[in-house]
mmCIF file of C-alpha atoms in Angstrom:
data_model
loop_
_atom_site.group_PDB
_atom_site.id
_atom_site.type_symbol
_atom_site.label_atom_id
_atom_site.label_comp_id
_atom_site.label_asym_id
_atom_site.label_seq_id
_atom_site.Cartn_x
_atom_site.Cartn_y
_atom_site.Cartn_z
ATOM 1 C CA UNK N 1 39.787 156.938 42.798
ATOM 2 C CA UNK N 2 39.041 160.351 41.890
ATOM 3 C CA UNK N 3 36.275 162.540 43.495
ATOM 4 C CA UNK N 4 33.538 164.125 41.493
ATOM 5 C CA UNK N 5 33.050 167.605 42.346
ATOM 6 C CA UNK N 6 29.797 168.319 43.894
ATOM 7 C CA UNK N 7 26.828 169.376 42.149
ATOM 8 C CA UNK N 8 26.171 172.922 43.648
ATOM 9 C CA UNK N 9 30.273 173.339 43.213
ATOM 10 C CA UNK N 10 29.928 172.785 39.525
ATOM 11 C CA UNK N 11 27.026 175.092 39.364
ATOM 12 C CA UNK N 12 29.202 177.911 40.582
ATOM 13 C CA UNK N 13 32.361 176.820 38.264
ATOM 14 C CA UNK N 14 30.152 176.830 35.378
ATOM 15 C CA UNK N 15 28.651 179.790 36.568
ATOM 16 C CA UNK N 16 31.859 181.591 36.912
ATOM 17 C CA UNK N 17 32.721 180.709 33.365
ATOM 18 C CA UNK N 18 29.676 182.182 31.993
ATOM 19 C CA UNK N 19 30.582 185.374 33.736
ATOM 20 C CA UNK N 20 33.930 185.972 32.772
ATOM 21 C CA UNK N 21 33.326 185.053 28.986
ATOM 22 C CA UNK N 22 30.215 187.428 29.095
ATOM 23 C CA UNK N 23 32.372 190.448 30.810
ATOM 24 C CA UNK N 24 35.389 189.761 28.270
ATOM 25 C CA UNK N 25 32.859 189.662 25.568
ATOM 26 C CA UNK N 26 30.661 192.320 26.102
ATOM 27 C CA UNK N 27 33.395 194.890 27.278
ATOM 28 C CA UNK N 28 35.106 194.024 23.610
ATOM 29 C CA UNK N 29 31.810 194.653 22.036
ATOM 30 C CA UNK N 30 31.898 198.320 23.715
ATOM 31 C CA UNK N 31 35.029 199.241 22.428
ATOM 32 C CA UNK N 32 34.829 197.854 19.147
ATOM 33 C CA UNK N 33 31.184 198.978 18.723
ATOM 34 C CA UNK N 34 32.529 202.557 19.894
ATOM 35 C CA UNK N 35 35.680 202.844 17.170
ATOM 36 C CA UNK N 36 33.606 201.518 14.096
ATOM 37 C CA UNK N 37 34.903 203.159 11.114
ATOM 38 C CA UNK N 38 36.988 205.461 13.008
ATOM 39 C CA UNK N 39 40.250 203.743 12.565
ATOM 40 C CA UNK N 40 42.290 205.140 9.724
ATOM 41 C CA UNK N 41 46.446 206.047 8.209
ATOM 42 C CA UNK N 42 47.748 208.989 8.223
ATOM 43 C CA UNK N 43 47.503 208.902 4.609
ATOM 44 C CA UNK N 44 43.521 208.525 4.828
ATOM 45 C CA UNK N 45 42.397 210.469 7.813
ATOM 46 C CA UNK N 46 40.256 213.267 8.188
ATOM 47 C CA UNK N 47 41.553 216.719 9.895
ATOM 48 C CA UNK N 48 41.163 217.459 13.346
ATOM 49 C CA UNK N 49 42.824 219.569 16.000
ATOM 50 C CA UNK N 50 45.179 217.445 18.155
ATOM 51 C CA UNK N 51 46.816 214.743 17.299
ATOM 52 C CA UNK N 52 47.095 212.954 21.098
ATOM 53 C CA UNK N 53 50.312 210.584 20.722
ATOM 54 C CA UNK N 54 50.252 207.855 23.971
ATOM 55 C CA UNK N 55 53.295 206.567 25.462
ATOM 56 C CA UNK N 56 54.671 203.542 24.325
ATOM 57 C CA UNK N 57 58.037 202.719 26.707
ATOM 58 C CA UNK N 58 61.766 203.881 26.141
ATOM 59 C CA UNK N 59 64.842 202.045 25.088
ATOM 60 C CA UNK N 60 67.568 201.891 27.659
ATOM 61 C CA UNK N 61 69.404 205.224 26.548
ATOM 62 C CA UNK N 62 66.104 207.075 26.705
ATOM 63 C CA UNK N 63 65.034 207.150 23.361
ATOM 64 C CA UNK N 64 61.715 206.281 22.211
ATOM 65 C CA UNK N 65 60.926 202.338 21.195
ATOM 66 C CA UNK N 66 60.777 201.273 17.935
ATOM 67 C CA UNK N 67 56.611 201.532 18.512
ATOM 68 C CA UNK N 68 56.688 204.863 19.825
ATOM 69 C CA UNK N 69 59.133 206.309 17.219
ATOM 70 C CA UNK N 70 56.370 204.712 14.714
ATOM 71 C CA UNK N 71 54.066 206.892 16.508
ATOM 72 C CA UNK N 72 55.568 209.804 16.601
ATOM 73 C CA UNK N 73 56.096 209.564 13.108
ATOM 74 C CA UNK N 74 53.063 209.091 12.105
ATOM 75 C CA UNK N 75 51.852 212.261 14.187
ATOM 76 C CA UNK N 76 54.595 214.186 12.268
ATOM 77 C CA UNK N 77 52.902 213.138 8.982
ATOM 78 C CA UNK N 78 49.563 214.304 9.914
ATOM 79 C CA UNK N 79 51.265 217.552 10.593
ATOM 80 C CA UNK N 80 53.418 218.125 8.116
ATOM 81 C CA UNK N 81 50.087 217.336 5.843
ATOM 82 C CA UNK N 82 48.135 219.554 8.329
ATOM 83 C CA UNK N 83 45.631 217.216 9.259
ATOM 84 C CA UNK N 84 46.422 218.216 12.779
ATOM 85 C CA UNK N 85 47.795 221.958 14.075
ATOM 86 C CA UNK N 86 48.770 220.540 17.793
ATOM 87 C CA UNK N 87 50.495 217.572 18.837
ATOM 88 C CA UNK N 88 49.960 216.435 22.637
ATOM 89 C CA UNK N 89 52.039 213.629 23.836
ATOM 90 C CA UNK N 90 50.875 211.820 26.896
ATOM 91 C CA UNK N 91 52.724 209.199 29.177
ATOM 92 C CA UNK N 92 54.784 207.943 31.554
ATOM 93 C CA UNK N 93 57.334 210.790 33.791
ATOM 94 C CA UNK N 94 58.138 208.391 36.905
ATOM 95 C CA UNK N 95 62.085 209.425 37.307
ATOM 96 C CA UNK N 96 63.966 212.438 36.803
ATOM 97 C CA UNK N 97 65.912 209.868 34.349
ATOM 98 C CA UNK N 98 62.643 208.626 32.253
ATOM 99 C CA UNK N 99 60.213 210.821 30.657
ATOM 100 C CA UNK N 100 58.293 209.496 28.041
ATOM 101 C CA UNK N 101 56.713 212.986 27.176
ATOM 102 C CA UNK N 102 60.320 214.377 27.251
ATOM 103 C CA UNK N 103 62.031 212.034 24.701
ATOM 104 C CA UNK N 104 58.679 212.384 22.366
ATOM 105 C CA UNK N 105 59.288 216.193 22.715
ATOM 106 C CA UNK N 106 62.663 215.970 21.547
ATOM 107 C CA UNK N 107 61.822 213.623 18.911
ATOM 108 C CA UNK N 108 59.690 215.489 17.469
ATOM 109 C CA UNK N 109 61.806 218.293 17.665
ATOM 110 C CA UNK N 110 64.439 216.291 15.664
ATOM 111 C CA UNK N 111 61.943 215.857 13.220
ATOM 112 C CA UNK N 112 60.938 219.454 12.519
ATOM 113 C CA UNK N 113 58.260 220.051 14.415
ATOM 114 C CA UNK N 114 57.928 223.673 16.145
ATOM 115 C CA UNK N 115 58.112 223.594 20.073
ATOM 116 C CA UNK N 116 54.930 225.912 20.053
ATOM 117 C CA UNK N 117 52.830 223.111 18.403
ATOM 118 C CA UNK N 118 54.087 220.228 20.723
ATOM 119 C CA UNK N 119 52.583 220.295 24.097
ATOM 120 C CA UNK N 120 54.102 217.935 26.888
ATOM 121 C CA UNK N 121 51.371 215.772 29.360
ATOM 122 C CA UNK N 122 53.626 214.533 31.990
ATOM 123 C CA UNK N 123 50.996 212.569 33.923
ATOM 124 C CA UNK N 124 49.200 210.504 31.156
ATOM 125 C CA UNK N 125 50.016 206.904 33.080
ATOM 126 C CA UNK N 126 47.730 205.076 30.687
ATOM 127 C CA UNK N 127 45.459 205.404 28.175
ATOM 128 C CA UNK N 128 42.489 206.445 30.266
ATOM 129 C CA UNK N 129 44.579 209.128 31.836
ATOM 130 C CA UNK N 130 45.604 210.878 28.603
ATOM 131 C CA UNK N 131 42.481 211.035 27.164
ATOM 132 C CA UNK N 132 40.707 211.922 30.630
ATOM 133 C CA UNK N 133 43.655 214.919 31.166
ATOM 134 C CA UNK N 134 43.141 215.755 27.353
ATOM 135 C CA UNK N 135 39.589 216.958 27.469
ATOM 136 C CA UNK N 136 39.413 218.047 31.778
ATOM 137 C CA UNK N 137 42.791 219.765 31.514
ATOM 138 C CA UNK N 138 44.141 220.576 28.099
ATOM 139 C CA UNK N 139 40.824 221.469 26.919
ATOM 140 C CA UNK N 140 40.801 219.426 23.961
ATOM 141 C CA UNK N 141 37.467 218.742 22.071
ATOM 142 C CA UNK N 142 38.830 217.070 18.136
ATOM 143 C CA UNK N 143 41.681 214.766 18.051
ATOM 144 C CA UNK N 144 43.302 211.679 16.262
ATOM 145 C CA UNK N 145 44.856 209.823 18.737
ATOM 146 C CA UNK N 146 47.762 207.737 17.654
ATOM 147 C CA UNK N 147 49.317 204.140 18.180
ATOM 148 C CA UNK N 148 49.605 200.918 16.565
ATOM 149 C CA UNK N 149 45.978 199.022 15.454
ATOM 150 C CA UNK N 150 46.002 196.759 18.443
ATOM 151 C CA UNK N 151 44.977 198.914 20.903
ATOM 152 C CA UNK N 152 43.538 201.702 18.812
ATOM 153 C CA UNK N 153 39.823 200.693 19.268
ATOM 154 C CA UNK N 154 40.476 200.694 22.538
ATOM 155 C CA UNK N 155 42.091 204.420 23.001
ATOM 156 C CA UNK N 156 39.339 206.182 20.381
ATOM 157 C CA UNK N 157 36.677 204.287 23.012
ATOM 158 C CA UNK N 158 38.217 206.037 25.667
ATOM 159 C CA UNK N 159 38.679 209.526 24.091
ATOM 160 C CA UNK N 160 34.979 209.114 23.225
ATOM 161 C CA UNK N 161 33.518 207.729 26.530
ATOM 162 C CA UNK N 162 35.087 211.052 28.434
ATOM 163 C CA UNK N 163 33.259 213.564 26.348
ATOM 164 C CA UNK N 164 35.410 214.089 23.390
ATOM 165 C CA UNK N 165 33.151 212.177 20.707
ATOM 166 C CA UNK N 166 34.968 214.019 17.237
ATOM 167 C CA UNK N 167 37.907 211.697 17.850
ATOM 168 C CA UNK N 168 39.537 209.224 14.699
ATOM 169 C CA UNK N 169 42.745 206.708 15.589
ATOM 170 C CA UNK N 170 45.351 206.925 13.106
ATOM 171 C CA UNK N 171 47.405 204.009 13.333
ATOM 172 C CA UNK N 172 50.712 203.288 12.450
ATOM 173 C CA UNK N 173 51.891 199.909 11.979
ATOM 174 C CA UNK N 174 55.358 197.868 12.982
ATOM 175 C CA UNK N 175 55.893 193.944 11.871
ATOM 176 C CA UNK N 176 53.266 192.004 13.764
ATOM 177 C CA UNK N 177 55.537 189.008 13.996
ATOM 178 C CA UNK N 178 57.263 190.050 16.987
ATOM 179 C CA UNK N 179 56.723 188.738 21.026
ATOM 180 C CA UNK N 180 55.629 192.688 21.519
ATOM 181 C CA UNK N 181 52.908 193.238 19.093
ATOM 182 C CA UNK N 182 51.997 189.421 20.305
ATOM 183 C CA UNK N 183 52.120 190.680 24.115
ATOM 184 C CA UNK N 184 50.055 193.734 23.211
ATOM 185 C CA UNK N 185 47.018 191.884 21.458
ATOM 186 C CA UNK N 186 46.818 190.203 24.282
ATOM 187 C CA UNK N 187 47.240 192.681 26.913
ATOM 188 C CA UNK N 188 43.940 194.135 25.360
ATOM 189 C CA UNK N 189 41.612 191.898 26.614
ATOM 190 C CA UNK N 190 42.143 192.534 29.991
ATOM 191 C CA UNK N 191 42.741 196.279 29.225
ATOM 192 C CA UNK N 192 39.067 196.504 27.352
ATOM 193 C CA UNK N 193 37.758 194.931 30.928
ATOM 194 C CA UNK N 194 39.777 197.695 32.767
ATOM 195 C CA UNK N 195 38.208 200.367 30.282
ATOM 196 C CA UNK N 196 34.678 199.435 31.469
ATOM 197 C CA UNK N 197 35.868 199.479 34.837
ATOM 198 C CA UNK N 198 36.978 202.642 34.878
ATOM 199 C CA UNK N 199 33.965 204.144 32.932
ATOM 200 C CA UNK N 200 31.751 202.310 35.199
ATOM 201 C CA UNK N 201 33.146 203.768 38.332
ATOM 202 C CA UNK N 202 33.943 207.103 36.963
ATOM 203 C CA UNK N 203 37.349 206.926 37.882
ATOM 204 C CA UNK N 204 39.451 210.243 38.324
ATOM 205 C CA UNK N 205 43.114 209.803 37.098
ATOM 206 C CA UNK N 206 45.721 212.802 38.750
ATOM 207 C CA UNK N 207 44.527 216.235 37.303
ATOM 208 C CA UNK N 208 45.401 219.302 38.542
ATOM 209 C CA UNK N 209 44.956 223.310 37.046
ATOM 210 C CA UNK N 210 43.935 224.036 33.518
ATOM 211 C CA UNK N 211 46.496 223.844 30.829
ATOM 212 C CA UNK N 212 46.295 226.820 28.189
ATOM 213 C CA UNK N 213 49.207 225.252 25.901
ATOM 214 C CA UNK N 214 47.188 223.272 23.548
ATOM 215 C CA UNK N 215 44.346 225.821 22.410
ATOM 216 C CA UNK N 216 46.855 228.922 22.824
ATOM 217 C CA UNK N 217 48.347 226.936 20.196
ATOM 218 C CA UNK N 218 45.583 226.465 18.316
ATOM 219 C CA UNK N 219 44.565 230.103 18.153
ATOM 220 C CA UNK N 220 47.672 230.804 16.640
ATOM 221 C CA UNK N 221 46.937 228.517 13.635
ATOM 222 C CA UNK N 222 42.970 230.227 13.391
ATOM 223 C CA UNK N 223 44.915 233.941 13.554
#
């Protein structure tokens, strides 16, 4: 015969339920609430300084993934159109052998973008991070930030919550009939709970001195 869970039990199951579907609610409302109508293409967007392109892994010989080549095309659109001057790419620099801001670099390069207008954040380990280090350390104040629509809300939330409110997404888009773009819509809703966490307890990522690159860049452009 089974046993009935107790009545006070059930009161704190339920009440656990509640509170996780409130949390995972409400911290989606904040993001999305905070990215209305500031999701656009590259072919649509307005102009602004930076374009800020996040990291988005490596394939085995180093070269960016099919989502972050996406990206870094799409960053090398808004350039070429100049809708941006500067672009700053932002990830992951854990081994001597992968460098995420290294192989966007080069791509970029590849592409036909100057060196002088692509500045390098080696310490951007997730979205928070690059848009923390991209206003407290490059200085950055206007910029499109750049990825694929599933997480997009999320990043121009963050870019905004750390004090750099002129920011637009610009997203670029790969089939979404794949296990990854399945695996990323669903690593959002834990990663919107994260977001409020780490606006809530004013988190510090790794910072370090003041980085000149991107608006000694930019005052070349305004010369």
């Amino acid at each position: 015969m089974r046993r009935r869970v107790s009545h006070p039990l059930r009161v704190i199951l339920v009440g656990m339920v509640v509170l996780a579907c409130l949390v995972l609610t409400g911290s989606w409302a904040l993001v999305h609430g905070a990215a209305r109508d500031r999701v656009f293409t590259a072919h649509s967007a307005p102009n602004r300084d930076v374009a800020l392109v996040l990291g988005a892994g490596l394939n085995a010989d180093g070269s960016p993934s099919l989502y972050l080549a996406g990206r870094l095309r799409a960053a090398y659109d808004l350039y070429v159109s100049q809708k941006v001057k500067v672009i700053l790419v932002s990830g992951d620099n854990r081994t001597v052998t992968y460098s995420e801001p290294g192989a966007m670099r080069s791509y970029l390069r590849l592409l036909g973008v100057p060196d002088r207008d692509v500045v390098a954040d080696y310490a951007g380990l997730d979205t928070y991070d690059s848009c923390y280090r991209a206003r407290n350390i490059f200085g950055v104040n206007s910029v499109t930030v750049v990825g694929q629509s599933y997480h997009l809300d999320r990043a121009v939330a963050t870019c905004r919550s750390i004090g750099i409110d002129d920011t637009i997404g610009v997203s670029d888009e790969q089939s979404h009939d794949t296990s990854t773009w399945r695996t990323g819509e669903m690593r959002e809703i834990p990663a919107n709970v994260k977001f409020v966490w780490d606006r809530v307890t004013h988190r510090k990522p790794v910072l370090g001195q003041r980085e000149t690159s991107v608006t000694d860049a930019l005052a070349e452009h305004d010369r």
